[in-house]
Short mmCIF file of N, CA and C in Angstrom, two decimals:
data_model
loop_
_atom_site.label_atom_id
_atom_site.label_comp_id
_atom_site.label_asym_id
_atom_site.label_seq_id
_atom_site.Cartn_x
_atom_site.Cartn_y
_atom_site.Cartn_z
N MET A 1 -0.99 -1.94 22.26
CA MET A 1 -1.05 -2.17 20.58
C MET A 1 -2.50 -1.27 20.43
N PRO A 2 -2.07 -0.80 19.27
CA PRO A 2 -3.08 0.13 18.55
C PRO A 2 -4.33 -0.95 18.14
N ASP A 3 -5.27 0.12 18.26
CA ASP A 3 -6.46 -0.56 17.54
C ASP A 3 -6.56 -1.10 16.01
N SER A 4 -6.52 -2.35 15.76
CA SER A 4 -6.47 -3.04 14.49
C SER A 4 -6.97 -2.26 13.07
N VAL A 5 -7.84 -1.53 13.45
CA VAL A 5 -8.75 -0.83 12.41
C VAL A 5 -8.58 0.29 12.29
N LEU A 6 -7.98 1.06 11.53
CA LEU A 6 -7.79 2.41 11.17
C LEU A 6 -9.16 3.07 10.75
N PRO A 7 -9.69 4.02 11.85
CA PRO A 7 -11.10 4.37 11.26
C PRO A 7 -10.98 4.98 10.17
N ALA A 8 -12.24 5.20 9.72
CA ALA A 8 -12.68 5.37 8.32
C ALA A 8 -12.31 7.03 7.83
N ASP A 9 -12.43 7.56 6.85
CA ASP A 9 -11.51 8.83 6.66
C ASP A 9 -12.24 9.14 5.30
N PRO A 10 -12.72 9.91 5.26
CA PRO A 10 -13.33 10.60 3.62
C PRO A 10 -12.11 10.75 2.54
N ARG A 11 -11.10 11.02 3.41
CA ARG A 11 -9.81 11.36 2.35
C ARG A 11 -9.43 9.77 1.94
N HIS A 12 -9.55 8.84 2.61
CA HIS A 12 -8.92 7.35 1.94
C HIS A 12 -9.47 7.08 0.75
N GLU A 13 -10.73 7.53 0.42
CA GLU A 13 -11.14 7.19 -1.31
C GLU A 13 -10.31 8.35 -1.98
N GLU A 14 -10.25 9.06 -1.33
CA GLU A 14 -9.44 10.29 -2.70
C GLU A 14 -8.05 9.80 -2.70
N TRP A 15 -7.20 9.42 -1.78
CA TRP A 15 -5.89 8.88 -1.94
C TRP A 15 -5.81 7.57 -2.60
N MET A 16 -6.80 6.64 -2.55
CA MET A 16 -7.31 5.61 -3.06
C MET A 16 -6.94 5.55 -4.89
N ARG A 17 -7.62 6.81 -5.12
CA ARG A 17 -8.13 6.82 -6.19
C ARG A 17 -6.72 7.70 -7.29
N LEU A 18 -5.57 8.23 -6.12
CA LEU A 18 -4.30 8.52 -6.69
C LEU A 18 -3.38 7.39 -6.93
N ALA A 19 -3.59 6.36 -5.80
CA ALA A 19 -3.23 5.28 -6.13
C ALA A 19 -3.40 4.53 -7.44
N LEU A 20 -4.96 4.56 -7.32
CA LEU A 20 -5.09 3.83 -8.91
C LEU A 20 -4.51 4.40 -10.07
N ASP A 21 -4.41 5.78 -9.95
CA ASP A 21 -3.87 6.37 -11.18
C ASP A 21 -2.44 5.86 -11.52
N HIS A 22 -1.67 5.26 -10.24
CA HIS A 22 -0.30 5.25 -10.53
C HIS A 22 -0.29 3.57 -10.76
N ALA A 23 -1.36 3.00 -10.18
CA ALA A 23 -1.65 1.46 -10.92
C ALA A 23 -1.71 1.26 -12.42
N GLN A 24 -2.58 2.43 -12.91
CA GLN A 24 -2.73 2.68 -14.37
C GLN A 24 -1.60 2.63 -15.16
N ARG A 25 -0.88 3.73 -14.72
CA ARG A 25 0.31 4.25 -15.38
C ARG A 25 1.00 2.87 -15.31
N ALA A 26 1.51 2.07 -14.37
CA ALA A 26 2.36 1.01 -14.29
C ALA A 26 1.81 -0.08 -15.31
N ALA A 27 0.19 -0.19 -15.42
CA ALA A 27 -0.40 -1.33 -16.33
C ALA A 27 0.44 -0.62 -18.07
N ASP A 28 -0.05 0.71 -18.02
CA ASP A 28 0.32 1.17 -19.34
C ASP A 28 1.98 0.83 -19.69
N ASP A 29 2.72 0.69 -18.84
CA ASP A 29 4.29 0.34 -18.95
C ASP A 29 4.62 -1.44 -18.80
N GLY A 30 3.28 -1.96 -18.68
CA GLY A 30 3.27 -3.65 -18.77
C GLY A 30 3.26 -4.10 -17.51
N GLU A 31 3.43 -3.32 -16.22
CA GLU A 31 3.61 -3.97 -14.79
C GLU A 31 2.27 -4.18 -14.47
N VAL A 32 2.18 -5.19 -13.50
CA VAL A 32 1.25 -5.36 -13.00
C VAL A 32 0.51 -4.38 -12.24
N PRO A 33 -0.75 -4.06 -12.37
CA PRO A 33 -1.04 -2.46 -12.08
C PRO A 33 -1.59 -2.52 -10.50
N ILE A 34 -0.58 -2.11 -9.65
CA ILE A 34 -0.63 -2.20 -8.37
C ILE A 34 0.02 -0.52 -8.16
N GLY A 35 -0.69 0.09 -7.55
CA GLY A 35 -0.31 1.73 -7.17
C GLY A 35 -0.36 2.09 -5.44
N ALA A 36 0.54 2.40 -5.30
CA ALA A 36 0.72 2.87 -3.50
C ALA A 36 1.50 4.18 -3.31
N LEU A 37 0.57 5.09 -2.76
CA LEU A 37 1.40 6.04 -1.87
C LEU A 37 1.48 6.49 -0.50
N VAL A 38 2.37 7.31 0.35
CA VAL A 38 2.41 7.32 1.33
C VAL A 38 1.81 8.80 1.81
N VAL A 39 1.26 9.17 2.97
CA VAL A 39 0.53 10.04 3.11
C VAL A 39 1.16 10.10 4.53
N GLN A 40 1.79 11.46 4.78
CA GLN A 40 2.03 12.30 5.80
C GLN A 40 0.85 12.74 6.52
N ILE A 41 0.69 12.76 7.77
CA ILE A 41 -0.66 13.21 8.52
C ILE A 41 0.07 14.00 9.55
N ASP A 42 -0.81 15.23 9.82
CA ASP A 42 -0.20 15.83 10.63
C ASP A 42 -1.57 16.84 11.26
N GLY A 43 -2.41 15.91 12.07
CA GLY A 43 -3.75 16.69 12.79
C GLY A 43 -4.77 16.40 11.70
N ASP A 44 -5.17 17.67 11.50
CA ASP A 44 -6.24 17.53 10.21
C ASP A 44 -5.54 17.21 8.47
N ASP A 45 -4.08 18.04 8.76
CA ASP A 45 -3.13 18.51 7.51
C ASP A 45 -2.70 17.11 7.07
N ALA A 46 -2.67 16.72 5.81
CA ALA A 46 -2.07 15.97 4.99
C ALA A 46 -1.61 16.03 3.88
N ARG A 47 -0.41 15.15 3.42
CA ARG A 47 0.06 15.73 2.06
C ARG A 47 0.86 14.34 1.69
N VAL A 48 0.94 13.89 0.45
CA VAL A 48 0.98 12.79 -0.27
C VAL A 48 2.93 12.93 -0.44
N VAL A 49 3.80 11.99 0.34
CA VAL A 49 4.96 12.34 -0.02
C VAL A 49 5.58 11.68 -0.79
N ALA A 50 5.39 10.32 -1.45
CA ALA A 50 5.72 9.65 -2.47
C ALA A 50 4.17 8.54 -3.18
N ALA A 51 4.59 8.30 -4.13
CA ALA A 51 3.33 7.76 -5.12
C ALA A 51 4.13 7.04 -6.13
N ARG A 52 4.13 5.46 -5.86
CA ARG A 52 4.67 4.56 -6.93
C ARG A 52 3.59 3.65 -7.66
N GLY A 53 4.02 2.77 -8.71
CA GLY A 53 3.30 1.67 -9.21
C GLY A 53 4.41 0.91 -9.40
N ASN A 54 4.17 -0.18 -9.55
CA ASN A 54 5.33 -1.50 -9.76
C ASN A 54 5.99 -1.45 -10.84
N GLU A 55 7.22 -1.56 -10.73
CA GLU A 55 8.18 -1.62 -11.46
C GLU A 55 9.40 -2.94 -11.48
N ARG A 56 8.57 -4.00 -11.60
CA ARG A 56 9.49 -5.53 -11.29
C ARG A 56 9.78 -5.40 -12.72
N GLU A 57 9.15 -5.53 -13.53
CA GLU A 57 9.05 -6.00 -15.02
C GLU A 57 10.30 -5.01 -15.56
N SER A 58 10.27 -3.55 -15.66
CA SER A 58 11.17 -2.94 -16.33
C SER A 58 12.26 -2.78 -15.18
N THR A 59 12.67 -2.92 -14.18
CA THR A 59 13.64 -2.91 -13.63
C THR A 59 14.44 -4.17 -13.06
N GLY A 60 13.72 -5.54 -13.50
CA GLY A 60 14.00 -6.94 -13.06
C GLY A 60 14.56 -6.71 -12.06
N ASP A 61 13.98 -6.51 -10.73
CA ASP A 61 14.02 -6.35 -9.38
C ASP A 61 12.78 -6.74 -8.97
N PRO A 62 13.36 -7.97 -8.25
CA PRO A 62 11.88 -8.60 -7.29
C PRO A 62 11.51 -8.02 -6.26
N THR A 63 12.09 -7.07 -5.60
CA THR A 63 11.28 -6.09 -4.74
C THR A 63 10.79 -4.97 -4.83
N ALA A 64 10.52 -4.75 -6.50
CA ALA A 64 10.48 -3.13 -6.96
C ALA A 64 8.74 -3.37 -7.04
N HIS A 65 8.12 -3.83 -5.85
CA HIS A 65 6.53 -3.43 -5.52
C HIS A 65 6.65 -2.29 -5.54
N ALA A 66 4.94 -1.88 -5.53
CA ALA A 66 4.64 -0.30 -5.50
C ALA A 66 4.90 0.22 -3.94
N GLU A 67 4.23 -0.77 -3.13
CA GLU A 67 4.39 -0.33 -1.76
C GLU A 67 5.97 0.06 -1.24
N VAL A 68 6.99 -0.88 -1.69
CA VAL A 68 8.45 -0.76 -1.32
C VAL A 68 9.07 0.59 -1.87
N LEU A 69 8.65 0.44 -3.25
CA LEU A 69 9.27 1.95 -3.76
C LEU A 69 8.57 3.16 -3.03
N ALA A 70 7.65 3.31 -2.90
CA ALA A 70 6.83 4.06 -2.41
C ALA A 70 7.49 4.47 -0.68
N LEU A 71 7.72 3.53 0.13
CA LEU A 71 8.34 3.74 1.16
C LEU A 71 9.65 4.26 1.16
N ARG A 72 10.42 4.04 -0.03
CA ARG A 72 11.72 4.14 0.03
C ARG A 72 11.88 5.83 -0.38
N ASP A 73 10.63 6.12 -1.34
CA ASP A 73 10.68 7.34 -1.64
C ASP A 73 10.40 8.47 -0.57
N ALA A 74 9.21 7.98 -0.01
CA ALA A 74 8.96 8.68 1.16
C ALA A 74 10.14 8.89 2.60
N ALA A 75 10.89 7.95 2.71
CA ALA A 75 11.86 7.77 3.60
C ALA A 75 13.11 8.85 3.19
N ALA A 76 12.89 9.06 1.83
CA ALA A 76 14.00 9.63 1.23
C ALA A 76 13.81 11.14 1.46
N ALA A 77 12.57 11.13 1.18
CA ALA A 77 11.50 12.82 1.04
C ALA A 77 11.76 13.37 2.76
N LEU A 78 11.16 12.60 3.46
CA LEU A 78 11.33 13.08 5.07
C LEU A 78 12.57 12.84 5.35
N GLY A 79 13.63 12.49 5.07
CA GLY A 79 15.17 12.04 5.71
C GLY A 79 15.15 11.45 6.90
N ARG A 80 14.09 10.51 6.86
CA ARG A 80 14.30 9.46 7.80
C ARG A 80 13.66 8.11 7.55
N TRP A 81 13.93 7.13 8.49
CA TRP A 81 13.50 5.73 7.87
C TRP A 81 12.12 5.43 8.71
N ARG A 82 12.00 6.03 10.11
CA ARG A 82 10.66 6.23 10.70
C ARG A 82 9.85 6.37 10.08
N LEU A 83 8.56 5.96 9.45
CA LEU A 83 7.05 6.78 9.12
C LEU A 83 6.10 6.36 9.69
N ASP A 84 6.33 6.81 11.22
CA ASP A 84 5.07 6.56 12.27
C ASP A 84 3.88 7.56 12.02
N ASP A 85 4.40 8.53 11.35
CA ASP A 85 3.22 9.81 11.05
C ASP A 85 2.61 9.89 9.60
N CYS A 86 2.85 8.43 9.11
CA CYS A 86 1.73 8.44 7.63
C CYS A 86 1.55 6.92 7.83
N VAL A 87 0.33 7.25 6.21
CA VAL A 87 -0.47 5.93 6.39
C VAL A 87 0.21 5.82 4.71
N LEU A 88 -0.17 4.23 4.24
CA LEU A 88 0.49 3.70 2.85
C LEU A 88 -0.74 3.06 2.34
N VAL A 89 -1.06 3.53 1.56
CA VAL A 89 -2.30 3.39 0.89
C VAL A 89 -1.94 2.38 -0.53
N VAL A 90 -2.49 1.67 -0.68
CA VAL A 90 -2.23 0.44 -1.65
C VAL A 90 -3.30 -0.30 -2.54
N THR A 91 -3.60 -0.54 -3.69
CA THR A 91 -4.80 -0.88 -4.59
C THR A 91 -4.75 -2.45 -4.14
N LEU A 92 -4.07 -2.96 -3.70
CA LEU A 92 -4.05 -4.61 -3.72
C LEU A 92 -2.87 -4.78 -2.12
N GLU A 93 -4.03 -5.53 -1.00
CA GLU A 93 -3.51 -6.03 0.09
C GLU A 93 -2.06 -6.45 -0.27
N PRO A 94 -1.26 -5.79 0.34
CA PRO A 94 0.19 -5.92 0.59
C PRO A 94 0.77 -7.46 0.63
N CYS A 95 1.75 -8.13 -0.17
CA CYS A 95 2.20 -9.50 0.42
C CYS A 95 3.27 -9.23 1.72
N PRO A 96 3.90 -10.57 2.05
CA PRO A 96 4.58 -10.54 3.19
C PRO A 96 5.62 -9.91 3.23
N MET A 97 6.08 -9.04 1.85
CA MET A 97 7.75 -8.57 1.74
C MET A 97 7.13 -7.19 2.13
N CYS A 98 6.11 -6.48 1.33
CA CYS A 98 5.83 -5.80 1.50
C CYS A 98 5.30 -5.26 2.99
N ALA A 99 4.30 -6.07 3.43
CA ALA A 99 3.68 -5.74 4.84
C ALA A 99 5.14 -5.54 5.77
N GLY A 100 6.08 -6.22 5.57
CA GLY A 100 7.29 -6.40 6.25
C GLY A 100 7.73 -5.28 6.19
N ALA A 101 8.39 -4.65 4.92
CA ALA A 101 8.43 -3.50 4.74
C ALA A 101 7.88 -2.24 5.74
N MET A 102 6.51 -2.51 5.35
CA MET A 102 5.86 -1.41 6.27
C MET A 102 6.11 -1.51 7.59
N TRP A 103 6.05 -2.73 8.49
CA TRP A 103 6.62 -2.98 9.85
C TRP A 103 8.15 -2.17 10.14
N ALA A 104 9.17 -2.32 8.98
CA ALA A 104 10.10 -2.25 9.24
C ALA A 104 10.19 -0.30 9.30
N ALA A 105 9.42 0.04 8.45
CA ALA A 105 9.28 1.27 8.40
C ALA A 105 8.70 2.05 9.51
N ARG A 106 7.88 1.20 10.33
CA ARG A 106 6.95 1.63 11.73
C ARG A 106 6.11 2.73 11.16
N ILE A 107 5.21 1.85 9.89
CA ILE A 107 4.17 2.89 9.20
C ILE A 107 3.41 3.05 10.40
N GLY A 108 2.65 4.10 10.45
CA GLY A 108 1.61 4.78 11.05
C GLY A 108 -0.04 3.73 10.98
N GLY A 109 -0.16 3.68 9.57
CA GLY A 109 -1.07 3.06 9.23
C GLY A 109 -1.05 2.41 7.76
N ALA A 110 -2.57 1.56 7.41
CA ALA A 110 -2.49 0.91 6.02
C ALA A 110 -3.95 1.17 5.60
N VAL A 111 -3.77 1.81 4.35
CA VAL A 111 -5.28 1.42 3.56
C VAL A 111 -5.11 0.48 2.40
N SER A 112 -5.83 -0.42 2.57
CA SER A 112 -5.39 -1.03 0.83
C SER A 112 -6.91 -1.50 0.34
N GLY A 113 -6.97 -1.87 -1.16
CA GLY A 113 -8.06 -1.60 -1.97
C GLY A 113 -8.73 -2.98 -2.00
N ALA A 114 -8.62 -3.82 -3.02
CA ALA A 114 -8.83 -5.25 -3.64
C ALA A 114 -7.96 -5.93 -2.43
N VAL A 115 -8.53 -7.67 -1.93
CA VAL A 115 -8.08 -8.65 -1.63
C VAL A 115 -7.07 -9.49 -2.24
N ASN A 116 -6.03 -9.63 -1.45
CA ASN A 116 -5.14 -10.49 -2.07
C ASN A 116 -5.01 -12.39 -1.85
N TRP A 117 -5.93 -12.89 -2.24
CA TRP A 117 -6.18 -14.22 -1.86
C TRP A 117 -4.83 -14.95 -2.09
N ASP A 118 -3.78 -14.43 -2.54
CA ASP A 118 -2.51 -15.45 -2.96
C ASP A 118 -1.87 -14.99 -2.00
N ALA A 119 -1.59 -13.59 -1.44
CA ALA A 119 -0.73 -13.68 -0.65
C ALA A 119 -0.66 -12.24 0.45
N GLY A 120 -2.37 -12.05 0.53
CA GLY A 120 -2.60 -10.86 1.37
C GLY A 120 -1.86 -10.78 2.51
N SER A 121 -1.27 -10.22 3.08
CA SER A 121 -0.27 -10.04 4.40
C SER A 121 -0.93 -9.17 5.69
N LEU A 122 -1.91 -8.27 5.50
CA LEU A 122 -2.94 -7.78 5.99
C LEU A 122 -4.17 -8.23 6.61
N GLY A 123 -4.37 -9.37 6.80
CA GLY A 123 -5.66 -9.75 7.11
C GLY A 123 -6.22 -11.02 6.64
N THR A 124 -5.55 -11.24 5.19
CA THR A 124 -6.33 -12.27 4.48
C THR A 124 -5.87 -13.81 4.70
N LEU A 125 -4.56 -13.75 4.17
CA LEU A 125 -3.87 -15.01 4.64
C LEU A 125 -2.91 -14.81 5.97
N LEU A 126 -2.18 -13.42 6.25
CA LEU A 126 -1.24 -13.52 7.44
C LEU A 126 -1.79 -12.05 8.10
N HIS A 127 -1.43 -11.57 9.21
CA HIS A 127 -1.75 -10.12 9.42
C HIS A 127 -0.28 -9.44 10.38
N LEU A 128 0.40 -8.70 9.31
CA LEU A 128 1.70 -8.64 10.29
C LEU A 128 1.50 -7.53 10.47
N GLY A 129 0.08 -6.52 10.37
CA GLY A 129 -0.03 -5.24 10.76
C GLY A 129 -0.29 -5.36 12.51
N THR A 130 -1.15 -6.44 12.80
CA THR A 130 -1.25 -6.36 14.60
C THR A 130 -0.74 -7.52 14.95
N ASP A 131 0.28 -8.48 14.37
CA ASP A 131 1.06 -9.33 15.22
C ASP A 131 1.64 -9.35 16.50
N PRO A 132 1.09 -9.43 17.49
CA PRO A 132 1.67 -9.15 18.86
C PRO A 132 3.19 -9.81 19.02
N ARG A 133 3.04 -10.42 18.23
CA ARG A 133 4.91 -11.15 18.63
C ARG A 133 5.68 -9.94 17.90
N LEU A 134 5.63 -9.16 16.93
CA LEU A 134 6.50 -8.02 16.37
C LEU A 134 6.42 -7.13 17.31
N ASN A 135 7.52 -6.21 17.32
CA ASN A 135 7.67 -5.33 18.23
C ASN A 135 7.15 -3.61 17.47
N HIS A 136 6.09 -3.68 16.28
CA HIS A 136 5.61 -2.80 15.84
C HIS A 136 4.04 -3.51 15.32
N GLU A 137 3.11 -2.91 15.59
CA GLU A 137 1.78 -3.09 15.21
C GLU A 137 1.29 -1.56 14.36
N PHE A 138 0.58 -1.76 13.55
CA PHE A 138 -0.18 -0.58 13.01
C PHE A 138 -1.56 -0.99 12.65
N PRO A 139 -2.63 0.39 12.80
CA PRO A 139 -3.74 -0.28 12.14
C PRO A 139 -3.92 -0.52 10.60
N VAL A 140 -5.31 -0.80 10.07
CA VAL A 140 -5.13 -1.36 8.70
C VAL A 140 -6.97 -1.09 8.72
N ARG A 141 -6.82 -0.62 7.34
CA ARG A 141 -8.40 -0.04 6.85
C ARG A 141 -8.30 -1.05 5.56
N THR A 142 -9.41 -1.81 5.21
CA THR A 142 -9.27 -2.69 4.11
C THR A 142 -10.24 -2.46 3.14
N GLY A 143 -10.61 -2.56 1.89
CA GLY A 143 -11.82 -2.57 1.17
C GLY A 143 -12.09 -1.43 0.57
N VAL A 144 -11.27 -0.40 0.46
CA VAL A 144 -11.40 1.05 0.01
C VAL A 144 -10.97 1.01 -1.51
N LEU A 145 -12.33 1.08 -2.05
CA LEU A 145 -12.65 0.96 -3.53
C LEU A 145 -12.10 -0.35 -4.22
N ALA A 146 -12.60 -1.18 -3.22
CA ALA A 146 -11.82 -2.44 -3.42
C ALA A 146 -12.28 -2.96 -4.78
N ASP A 147 -13.65 -2.78 -5.49
CA ASP A 147 -14.37 -2.96 -6.75
C ASP A 147 -13.43 -2.25 -7.80
N GLU A 148 -13.15 -1.48 -7.54
CA GLU A 148 -12.22 -0.53 -8.33
C GLU A 148 -11.21 -1.23 -8.66
N CYS A 149 -10.36 -1.30 -7.75
CA CYS A 149 -9.10 -1.93 -7.51
C CYS A 149 -9.19 -3.21 -8.10
N ALA A 150 -10.06 -3.87 -8.02
CA ALA A 150 -10.06 -5.22 -8.43
C ALA A 150 -10.17 -5.58 -9.93
N THR A 151 -10.88 -4.57 -10.24
CA THR A 151 -11.30 -4.27 -11.79
C THR A 151 -10.34 -3.69 -12.55
N VAL A 152 -9.74 -3.26 -11.96
CA VAL A 152 -8.31 -2.74 -12.77
C VAL A 152 -7.05 -4.32 -12.68
N LEU A 153 -7.06 -4.71 -12.04
CA LEU A 153 -6.06 -5.90 -11.85
C LEU A 153 -6.78 -7.30 -13.03
N ARG A 154 -8.03 -7.22 -12.59
CA ARG A 154 -8.92 -8.12 -13.60
C ARG A 154 -8.47 -7.90 -15.24
N ALA A 155 -8.86 -6.54 -15.31
CA ALA A 155 -8.60 -6.31 -16.64
C ALA A 155 -7.16 -6.10 -17.65
N PHE A 156 -6.52 -6.05 -16.61
CA PHE A 156 -4.88 -6.09 -16.80
C PHE A 156 -4.55 -7.95 -17.49
N PHE A 157 -4.82 -8.57 -16.12
CA PHE A 157 -4.97 -10.42 -16.55
C PHE A 157 -5.76 -10.58 -17.65
N GLU A 158 -6.68 -10.50 -17.93
CA GLU A 158 -7.68 -10.84 -18.87
C GLU A 158 -7.04 -10.19 -20.41
N GLN A 159 -6.48 -8.99 -20.25
CA GLN A 159 -5.90 -8.44 -21.42
C GLN A 159 -4.67 -9.41 -22.26
N ARG A 160 -4.06 -9.99 -21.06
CA ARG A 160 -2.60 -10.50 -21.43
C ARG A 160 -3.13 -12.12 -21.68
N ARG A 161 -4.16 -12.47 -21.25
CA ARG A 161 -4.31 -14.24 -21.78
C ARG A 161 -4.68 -14.07 -22.95
#
């Protein structure tokens, strides 16, 4: 079993800011502002291989969460489904579907921003990343730029009310 906490890395905030850019693009398109990216890591080298925002409203697809779309794009870009050398960075703690997709992709780790009190599945309500009953576990770092991530979501919903 891996250590359940992904060690802090100064790049996490940089990557979260990129995810926040995609969240804002989603909001501009009338989507719930959640952004996600997949970063492939090779030692000290890292490169973003996919970045997406939510697209549920525009596509009518209930699975078009930013995390799922980013995982699909990363798998296509890398030519494989196993993403064990990658970290998924997302502005809101993933729901069960997205955490399950991360498990299915054998993601190497996850970094999340705001806490998801409604459906958080990487530590808040469930923890699919470190459930020993599953055949893959991955470390998670939570709360990266949490206030900024929460502010984007709060502003979006306040504007819609």
